[in-house]
Amino acid sequence: MTWLDSILSKDEKLAVGLISGTSMDGIDAVLLKIYGFGTDTKIEIIDFLCEEYSRRSKMALQNIENDFSLQKLSDLNFIIGKEFADATLKIIIKNGFKKSDIDFIGSHGQTVFHNPPSLNNKYCSTLQIGEIDVISEETGITTVGDFRTKDIAAGGEAAPFIPYLDFVCFSKLKKNVLAQNIGGIANCTLVTSNWKDLIAYDSGPGNLLLDSMIFLATDGEKSFD
């Protein structure tokens, strides 16, 4: 049995999930227990925190299109990875666990470019930074990532990102459920008891628009995040 098999075969897994949305308001870290697998998966959330980016990182992310070089992008990929790792260690220690207690980390990263098929460009691509090898080295925990790239490579939009999770969580209710997520870009999922009827789509601007409105209303003194 390989080290990966030993994780997959466990009936109960302890994991940390990491993501930062297009609003770049911070690094979301969740500590959770996962029971079972597939559509029978059950999830128990232990704790959640949102860790602010360092001022240097947030400014670099906000200005990445205007102040770009391959070196800056490469460096930022590692810097963001380190901050994701720090958020991971913080939530683990906060809840009295050891690093060795965690079975794996799942990290989405920070999206800096997204070019899905619906934009009708010649090529399709997506890019998330926050190097998972840095997270793995800093924490000593198995780390997986690159979740959106697989869907783009297979011809999908890679957004919304969590319809399958919505189905796993809400289909057991045996009723139609509309799950609305207000991220930087808002998206929603229509969940029924049949996964073939699953409908998901981006529904419009979310925190990005709210942030801009508050910034303008306060003459730049405050923002939504």
PDB file of C-alpha atoms in Angstrom:
ATOM      1  CA  MET A   1       0.000   0.000   0.000  1.00  0.00           C
ATOM      2  CA  THR A   2       1.385   3.418  -0.992  1.00  0.00           C
ATOM      3  CA  TRP A   3       1.212   6.524   1.183  1.00  0.00           C
ATOM      4  CA  LEU A   4      -1.621   7.791  -1.025  1.00  0.00           C
ATOM      5  CA  ASP A   5      -3.566   4.550  -0.665  1.00  0.00           C
ATOM      6  CA  SER A   6      -3.229   4.825   3.098  1.00  0.00           C
ATOM      7  CA  ILE A   7      -4.974   8.220   2.997  1.00  0.00           C
ATOM      8  CA  LEU A   8      -7.684   7.209   0.528  1.00  0.00           C
ATOM      9  CA  SER A   9      -8.547   4.040   2.440  1.00  0.00           C
ATOM     10  CA  LYS A  10      -9.310   5.862   5.685  1.00  0.00           C
ATOM     11  CA  ASP A  11     -12.993   6.093   6.635  1.00  0.00           C
ATOM     12  CA  GLU A  12     -12.349   9.422   8.347  1.00  0.00           C
ATOM     13  CA  LYS A  13      -9.926  12.029   7.060  1.00  0.00           C
ATOM     14  CA  LEU A  14      -8.783  15.298   8.621  1.00  0.00           C
ATOM     15  CA  ALA A  15      -8.043  17.954   6.031  1.00  0.00           C
ATOM     16  CA  VAL A  16      -7.426  21.666   5.472  1.00  0.00           C
ATOM     17  CA  GLY A  17      -8.953  23.450   2.478  1.00  0.00           C
ATOM     18  CA  LEU A  18      -7.490  26.713   1.139  1.00  0.00           C
ATOM     19  CA  ILE A  19      -8.776  29.284  -1.343  1.00  0.00           C
ATOM     20  CA  SER A  20      -8.721  32.974  -2.168  1.00  0.00           C
ATOM     21  CA  GLY A  21     -11.321  34.443  -4.510  1.00  0.00           C
ATOM     22  CA  THR A  22     -11.213  37.096  -7.185  1.00  0.00           C
ATOM     23  CA  SER A  23     -11.920  39.784  -4.587  1.00  0.00           C
ATOM     24  CA  MET A  24      -8.518  38.937  -3.031  1.00  0.00           C
ATOM     25  CA  ASP A  25      -9.906  39.740   0.418  1.00  0.00           C
ATOM     26  CA  GLY A  26      -7.715  37.140   2.078  1.00  0.00           C
ATOM     27  CA  ILE A  27      -6.892  33.453   2.397  1.00  0.00           C
ATOM     28  CA  ASP A  28      -9.816  31.298   3.483  1.00  0.00           C
ATOM     29  CA  ALA A  29      -8.762  28.210   5.459  1.00  0.00           C
ATOM     30  CA  VAL A  30     -11.161  25.548   6.694  1.00  0.00           C
ATOM     31  CA  LEU A  31     -10.342  22.611   8.968  1.00  0.00           C
ATOM     32  CA  LEU A  32     -12.712  19.720   8.433  1.00  0.00           C
ATOM     33  CA  LYS A  33     -13.369  16.024   8.828  1.00  0.00           C
ATOM     34  CA  ILE A  34     -14.388  14.047   5.751  1.00  0.00           C
ATOM     35  CA  TYR A  35     -16.288  10.793   6.070  1.00  0.00           C
ATOM     36  CA  GLY A  36     -16.748   8.329   3.205  1.00  0.00           C
ATOM     37  CA  PHE A  37     -16.332   9.131  -0.463  1.00  0.00           C
ATOM     38  CA  GLY A  38     -18.264   9.913  -3.642  1.00  0.00           C
ATOM     39  CA  THR A  39     -21.859  11.055  -3.315  1.00  0.00           C
ATOM     40  CA  ASP A  40     -22.013   9.456   0.145  1.00  0.00           C
ATOM     41  CA  THR A  41     -19.373  11.863   1.469  1.00  0.00           C
ATOM     42  CA  LYS A  42     -20.182  13.651   4.722  1.00  0.00           C
ATOM     43  CA  ILE A  43     -18.357  16.756   5.901  1.00  0.00           C
ATOM     44  CA  GLU A  44     -17.949  18.158   9.397  1.00  0.00           C
ATOM     45  CA  ILE A  45     -16.480  21.669   9.633  1.00  0.00           C
ATOM     46  CA  ILE A  46     -14.282  22.091  12.704  1.00  0.00           C
ATOM     47  CA  ASP A  47     -13.125  25.674  12.196  1.00  0.00           C
ATOM     48  CA  PHE A  48     -12.717  28.433   9.633  1.00  0.00           C
ATOM     49  CA  LEU A  49     -10.560  31.535   9.383  1.00  0.00           C
ATOM     50  CA  CYS A  50      -9.811  34.236   6.836  1.00  0.00           C
ATOM     51  CA  GLU A  51      -6.206  35.389   6.986  1.00  0.00           C
ATOM     52  CA  GLU A  52      -5.404  38.728   5.362  1.00  0.00           C
ATOM     53  CA  TYR A  53      -2.723  38.864   2.710  1.00  0.00           C
ATOM     54  CA  SER A  54       0.385  40.796   3.622  1.00  0.00           C
ATOM     55  CA  ARG A  55       0.256  44.347   2.295  1.00  0.00           C
ATOM     56  CA  ARG A  56       3.068  43.563  -0.147  1.00  0.00           C
ATOM     57  CA  SER A  57       1.281  40.519  -1.561  1.00  0.00           C
ATOM     58  CA  LYS A  58      -2.091  42.209  -1.932  1.00  0.00           C
ATOM     59  CA  MET A  59      -0.592  45.204  -3.737  1.00  0.00           C
ATOM     60  CA  ALA A  60       1.329  42.874  -6.043  1.00  0.00           C
ATOM     61  CA  LEU A  61      -1.834  40.889  -6.833  1.00  0.00           C
ATOM     62  CA  GLN A  62      -3.882  44.013  -7.490  1.00  0.00           C
ATOM     63  CA  ASN A  63      -1.206  45.445  -9.809  1.00  0.00           C
ATOM     64  CA  ILE A  64      -0.161  42.225 -11.519  1.00  0.00           C
ATOM     65  CA  GLU A  65      -1.527  43.234 -14.940  1.00  0.00           C
ATOM     66  CA  ASN A  66       0.077  46.683 -14.847  1.00  0.00           C
ATOM     67  CA  ASP A  67       3.389  45.678 -13.266  1.00  0.00           C
ATOM     68  CA  PHE A  68       4.143  42.309 -14.795  1.00  0.00           C
ATOM     69  CA  SER A  69       7.264  40.294 -15.483  1.00  0.00           C
ATOM     70  CA  LEU A  70       7.933  36.573 -15.484  1.00  0.00           C
ATOM     71  CA  GLN A  71      10.212  36.972 -12.479  1.00  0.00           C
ATOM     72  CA  LYS A  72       7.575  38.872 -10.491  1.00  0.00           C
ATOM     73  CA  LEU A  73       4.926  36.257 -11.311  1.00  0.00           C
ATOM     74  CA  SER A  74       7.260  33.409 -10.392  1.00  0.00           C
ATOM     75  CA  ASP A  75       8.294  35.074  -7.131  1.00  0.00           C
ATOM     76  CA  LEU A  76       4.691  35.908  -6.245  1.00  0.00           C
ATOM     77  CA  ASN A  77       3.684  32.289  -6.838  1.00  0.00           C
ATOM     78  CA  PHE A  78       6.110  31.249  -4.080  1.00  0.00           C
ATOM     79  CA  ILE A  79       5.291  34.175  -1.782  1.00  0.00           C
ATOM     80  CA  ILE A  80       1.546  33.410  -1.942  1.00  0.00           C
ATOM     81  CA  GLY A  81       2.327  29.735  -1.349  1.00  0.00           C
ATOM     82  CA  LYS A  82       4.147  30.676   1.861  1.00  0.00           C
ATOM     83  CA  GLU A  83       1.197  32.764   3.061  1.00  0.00           C
ATOM     84  CA  PHE A  84      -1.197  29.894   2.306  1.00  0.00           C
ATOM     85  CA  ALA A  85       1.071  27.616   4.348  1.00  0.00           C
ATOM     86  CA  ASP A  86       1.078  30.087   7.241  1.00  0.00           C
ATOM     87  CA  ALA A  87      -2.740  30.159   7.232  1.00  0.00           C
ATOM     88  CA  THR A  88      -2.757  26.356   7.300  1.00  0.00           C
ATOM     89  CA  LEU A  89      -0.440  26.140  10.275  1.00  0.00           C
ATOM     90  CA  LYS A  90      -2.411  28.811  12.110  1.00  0.00           C
ATOM     91  CA  ILE A  91      -5.733  26.953  11.903  1.00  0.00           C
ATOM     92  CA  ILE A  92      -4.088  23.646  12.848  1.00  0.00           C
ATOM     93  CA  ILE A  93      -2.397  25.074  15.939  1.00  0.00           C
ATOM     94  CA  LYS A  94      -5.467  27.102  16.912  1.00  0.00           C
ATOM     95  CA  ASN A  95      -7.505  23.901  17.196  1.00  0.00           C
ATOM     96  CA  GLY A  96      -4.941  21.914  19.155  1.00  0.00           C
ATOM     97  CA  PHE A  97      -3.872  19.552  16.375  1.00  0.00           C
ATOM     98  CA  LYS A  98      -0.396  18.583  15.196  1.00  0.00           C
ATOM     99  CA  LYS A  99       0.745  18.724  11.590  1.00  0.00           C
ATOM    100  CA  SER A 100       0.976  14.940  11.608  1.00  0.00           C
ATOM    101  CA  ASP A 101      -2.757  14.750  12.403  1.00  0.00           C
ATOM    102  CA  ILE A 102      -3.682  16.257   9.018  1.00  0.00           C
ATOM    103  CA  ASP A 103      -4.143  13.784   6.169  1.00  0.00           C
ATOM    104  CA  PHE A 104      -3.939  16.302   3.351  1.00  0.00           C
ATOM    105  CA  ILE A 105      -4.298  19.927   2.259  1.00  0.00           C
ATOM    106  CA  GLY A 106      -6.406  20.927  -0.733  1.00  0.00           C
ATOM    107  CA  SER A 107      -5.399  24.321  -2.112  1.00  0.00           C
ATOM    108  CA  HIS A 108      -7.211  26.158  -4.888  1.00  0.00           C
ATOM    109  CA  GLY A 109      -4.758  29.064  -4.880  1.00  0.00           C
ATOM    110  CA  GLN A 110      -5.299  32.608  -6.119  1.00  0.00           C
ATOM    111  CA  THR A 111      -6.680  33.039  -9.639  1.00  0.00           C
ATOM    112  CA  VAL A 112      -4.719  35.646 -11.599  1.00  0.00           C
ATOM    113  CA  PHE A 113      -5.969  34.786 -15.107  1.00  0.00           C
ATOM    114  CA  HIS A 114      -9.009  32.936 -16.409  1.00  0.00           C
ATOM    115  CA  ASN A 115      -9.744  32.434 -20.102  1.00  0.00           C
ATOM    116  CA  PRO A 116     -12.567  29.854 -20.479  1.00  0.00           C
ATOM    117  CA  PRO A 117     -14.115  28.621 -23.766  1.00  0.00           C
ATOM    118  CA  SER A 118     -17.076  31.004 -23.421  1.00  0.00           C
ATOM    119  CA  LEU A 119     -14.796  33.976 -24.165  1.00  0.00           C
ATOM    120  CA  ASN A 120     -14.273  32.538 -27.656  1.00  0.00           C
ATOM    121  CA  ASN A 121     -10.550  33.184 -27.774  1.00  0.00           C
ATOM    122  CA  LYS A 122      -8.251  30.997 -29.844  1.00  0.00           C
ATOM    123  CA  TYR A 123      -6.801  29.285 -26.782  1.00  0.00           C
ATOM    124  CA  CYS A 124      -8.322  28.515 -23.380  1.00  0.00           C
ATOM    125  CA  SER A 125      -6.397  28.616 -20.125  1.00  0.00           C
ATOM    126  CA  THR A 126      -6.511  29.442 -16.447  1.00  0.00           C
ATOM    127  CA  LEU A 127      -3.812  30.259 -13.915  1.00  0.00           C
ATOM    128  CA  GLN A 128      -3.867  30.004 -10.127  1.00  0.00           C
ATOM    129  CA  ILE A 129      -0.796  30.855  -8.063  1.00  0.00           C
ATOM    130  CA  GLY A 130       0.204  29.859  -4.535  1.00  0.00           C
ATOM    131  CA  GLU A 131       2.731  27.110  -5.193  1.00  0.00           C
ATOM    132  CA  ILE A 132       1.520  23.833  -3.676  1.00  0.00           C
ATOM    133  CA  ASP A 133       5.098  22.535  -3.363  1.00  0.00           C
ATOM    134  CA  VAL A 134       5.847  25.490  -1.086  1.00  0.00           C
ATOM    135  CA  ILE A 135       2.763  24.692   1.006  1.00  0.00           C
ATOM    136  CA  SER A 136       3.806  21.050   1.221  1.00  0.00           C
ATOM    137  CA  GLU A 137       7.399  21.866   2.198  1.00  0.00           C
ATOM    138  CA  GLU A 138       6.427  24.498   4.764  1.00  0.00           C
ATOM    139  CA  THR A 139       3.837  22.254   6.450  1.00  0.00           C
ATOM    140  CA  GLY A 140       5.162  18.750   5.805  1.00  0.00           C
ATOM    141  CA  ILE A 141       1.625  17.743   4.723  1.00  0.00           C
ATOM    142  CA  THR A 142       0.523  16.127   1.445  1.00  0.00           C
ATOM    143  CA  THR A 143      -0.900  18.941  -0.700  1.00  0.00           C
ATOM    144  CA  VAL A 144      -3.070  18.756  -3.825  1.00  0.00           C
ATOM    145  CA  GLY A 145      -4.189  21.540  -6.149  1.00  0.00           C
ATOM    146  CA  ASP A 146      -4.653  22.656  -9.782  1.00  0.00           C
ATOM    147  CA  PHE A 147      -8.398  22.026  -9.590  1.00  0.00           C
ATOM    148  CA  ARG A 148      -9.542  24.435 -12.304  1.00  0.00           C
ATOM    149  CA  THR A 149      -6.921  23.502 -14.899  1.00  0.00           C
ATOM    150  CA  LYS A 150      -8.276  19.961 -15.342  1.00  0.00           C
ATOM    151  CA  ASP A 151     -11.745  21.242 -16.246  1.00  0.00           C
ATOM    152  CA  ILE A 152     -10.372  23.783 -18.728  1.00  0.00           C
ATOM    153  CA  ALA A 153      -8.198  21.072 -20.296  1.00  0.00           C
ATOM    154  CA  ALA A 154     -11.327  18.905 -20.655  1.00  0.00           C
ATOM    155  CA  GLY A 155     -13.218  21.720 -22.400  1.00  0.00           C
ATOM    156  CA  GLY A 156     -15.146  23.034 -19.394  1.00  0.00           C
ATOM    157  CA  GLU A 157     -15.538  26.536 -17.992  1.00  0.00           C
ATOM    158  CA  ALA A 158     -13.931  25.701 -14.598  1.00  0.00           C
ATOM    159  CA  ALA A 159     -16.446  28.085 -13.021  1.00  0.00           C
ATOM    160  CA  PRO A 160     -18.526  27.864 -10.966  1.00  0.00           C
ATOM    161  CA  PHE A 161     -16.126  25.717  -9.031  1.00  0.00           C
ATOM    162  CA  ILE A 162     -18.201  23.815  -6.464  1.00  0.00           C
ATOM    163  CA  PRO A 163     -21.400  22.411  -8.067  1.00  0.00           C
ATOM    164  CA  TYR A 164     -20.407  18.817  -7.248  1.00  0.00           C
ATOM    165  CA  LEU A 165     -19.809  19.752  -3.610  1.00  0.00           C
ATOM    166  CA  ASP A 166     -23.197  21.496  -3.560  1.00  0.00           C
ATOM    167  CA  PHE A 167     -24.754  18.270  -4.825  1.00  0.00           C
ATOM    168  CA  VAL A 168     -22.974  16.147  -2.201  1.00  0.00           C
ATOM    169  CA  CYS A 169     -24.063  18.503   0.594  1.00  0.00           C
ATOM    170  CA  PHE A 170     -27.636  19.294  -0.411  1.00  0.00           C
ATOM    171  CA  SER A 171     -29.018  16.446  -2.522  1.00  0.00           C
ATOM    172  CA  LYS A 172     -29.682  14.447   0.649  1.00  0.00           C
ATOM    173  CA  LEU A 173     -32.421  16.944   1.515  1.00  0.00           C
ATOM    174  CA  LYS A 174     -34.583  15.375  -1.218  1.00  0.00           C
ATOM    175  CA  LYS A 175     -35.839  18.767  -2.366  1.00  0.00           C
ATOM    176  CA  ASN A 176     -34.743  21.374  -4.882  1.00  0.00           C
ATOM    177  CA  VAL A 177     -32.123  23.709  -3.430  1.00  0.00           C
ATOM    178  CA  LEU A 178     -30.620  26.879  -4.912  1.00  0.00           C
ATOM    179  CA  ALA A 179     -27.147  27.451  -3.431  1.00  0.00           C
ATOM    180  CA  GLN A 180     -25.951  31.045  -3.900  1.00  0.00           C
ATOM    181  CA  ASN A 181     -22.304  31.952  -3.400  1.00  0.00           C
ATOM    182  CA  ILE A 182     -21.384  35.638  -3.307  1.00  0.00           C
ATOM    183  CA  GLY A 183     -17.687  35.632  -4.064  1.00  0.00           C
ATOM    184  CA  GLY A 184     -15.825  38.190  -6.131  1.00  0.00           C
ATOM    185  CA  ILE A 185     -18.094  36.924  -8.901  1.00  0.00           C
ATOM    186  CA  ALA A 186     -21.403  35.482  -7.640  1.00  0.00           C
ATOM    187  CA  ASN A 187     -22.503  32.030  -8.739  1.00  0.00           C
ATOM    188  CA  CYS A 188     -25.363  29.685  -7.966  1.00  0.00           C
ATOM    189  CA  THR A 189     -26.156  25.993  -8.232  1.00  0.00           C
ATOM    190  CA  LEU A 190     -29.560  24.369  -8.637  1.00  0.00           C
ATOM    191  CA  VAL A 191     -29.408  21.051  -6.778  1.00  0.00           C
ATOM    192  CA  THR A 192     -32.003  18.301  -7.173  1.00  0.00           C
ATOM    193  CA  SER A 193     -31.906  14.670  -6.078  1.00  0.00           C
ATOM    194  CA  ASN A 194     -30.557  13.677  -9.523  1.00  0.00           C
ATOM    195  CA  TRP A 195     -27.009  14.799 -10.359  1.00  0.00           C
ATOM    196  CA  LYS A 196     -27.883  14.794 -14.087  1.00  0.00           C
ATOM    197  CA  ASP A 197     -30.249  17.721 -13.438  1.00  0.00           C
ATOM    198  CA  LEU A 198     -27.531  19.830 -11.795  1.00  0.00           C
ATOM    199  CA  ILE A 199     -27.391  23.401 -13.157  1.00  0.00           C
ATOM    200  CA  ALA A 200     -24.670  25.890 -12.200  1.00  0.00           C
ATOM    201  CA  TYR A 201     -23.640  29.278 -13.564  1.00  0.00           C
ATOM    202  CA  ASP A 202     -22.059  32.614 -12.708  1.00  0.00           C
ATOM    203  CA  SER A 203     -24.921  34.926 -11.795  1.00  0.00           C
ATOM    204  CA  GLY A 204     -23.162  38.298 -11.873  1.00  0.00           C
ATOM    205  CA  PRO A 205     -20.713  40.515  -9.973  1.00  0.00           C
ATOM    206  CA  GLY A 206     -20.487  40.044  -6.220  1.00  0.00           C
ATOM    207  CA  ASN A 207     -17.876  41.304  -3.775  1.00  0.00           C
ATOM    208  CA  LEU A 208     -15.895  43.006  -6.543  1.00  0.00           C
ATOM    209  CA  LEU A 209     -18.797  45.373  -7.197  1.00  0.00           C
ATOM    210  CA  LEU A 210     -19.589  45.841  -3.492  1.00  0.00           C
ATOM    211  CA  ASP A 211     -15.951  46.640  -2.789  1.00  0.00           C
ATOM    212  CA  SER A 212     -15.855  49.268  -5.551  1.00  0.00           C
ATOM    213  CA  MET A 213     -19.104  50.890  -4.362  1.00  0.00           C
ATOM    214  CA  ILE A 214     -17.907  51.187  -0.760  1.00  0.00           C
ATOM    215  CA  PHE A 215     -14.501  52.457  -1.898  1.00  0.00           C
ATOM    216  CA  LEU A 216     -16.134  55.198  -3.969  1.00  0.00           C
ATOM    217  CA  ALA A 217     -18.730  56.069  -1.302  1.00  0.00           C
ATOM    218  CA  THR A 218     -16.019  56.615   1.329  1.00  0.00           C
ATOM    219  CA  ASP A 219     -13.552  58.429  -0.968  1.00  0.00           C
ATOM    220  CA  GLY A 220     -11.181  55.486  -0.722  1.00  0.00           C
ATOM    221  CA  GLU A 221     -11.123  55.283   3.071  1.00  0.00           C
ATOM    222  CA  LYS A 222     -12.886  51.908   3.311  1.00  0.00           C
ATOM    223  CA  SER A 223     -13.528  48.837   1.224  1.00  0.00           C
ATOM    224  CA  PHE A 224     -15.727  45.766   1.601  1.00  0.00           C
ATOM    225  CA  ASP A 225     -12.856  43.531   2.705  1.00  0.00           C
TER     226      ASP A 225
END
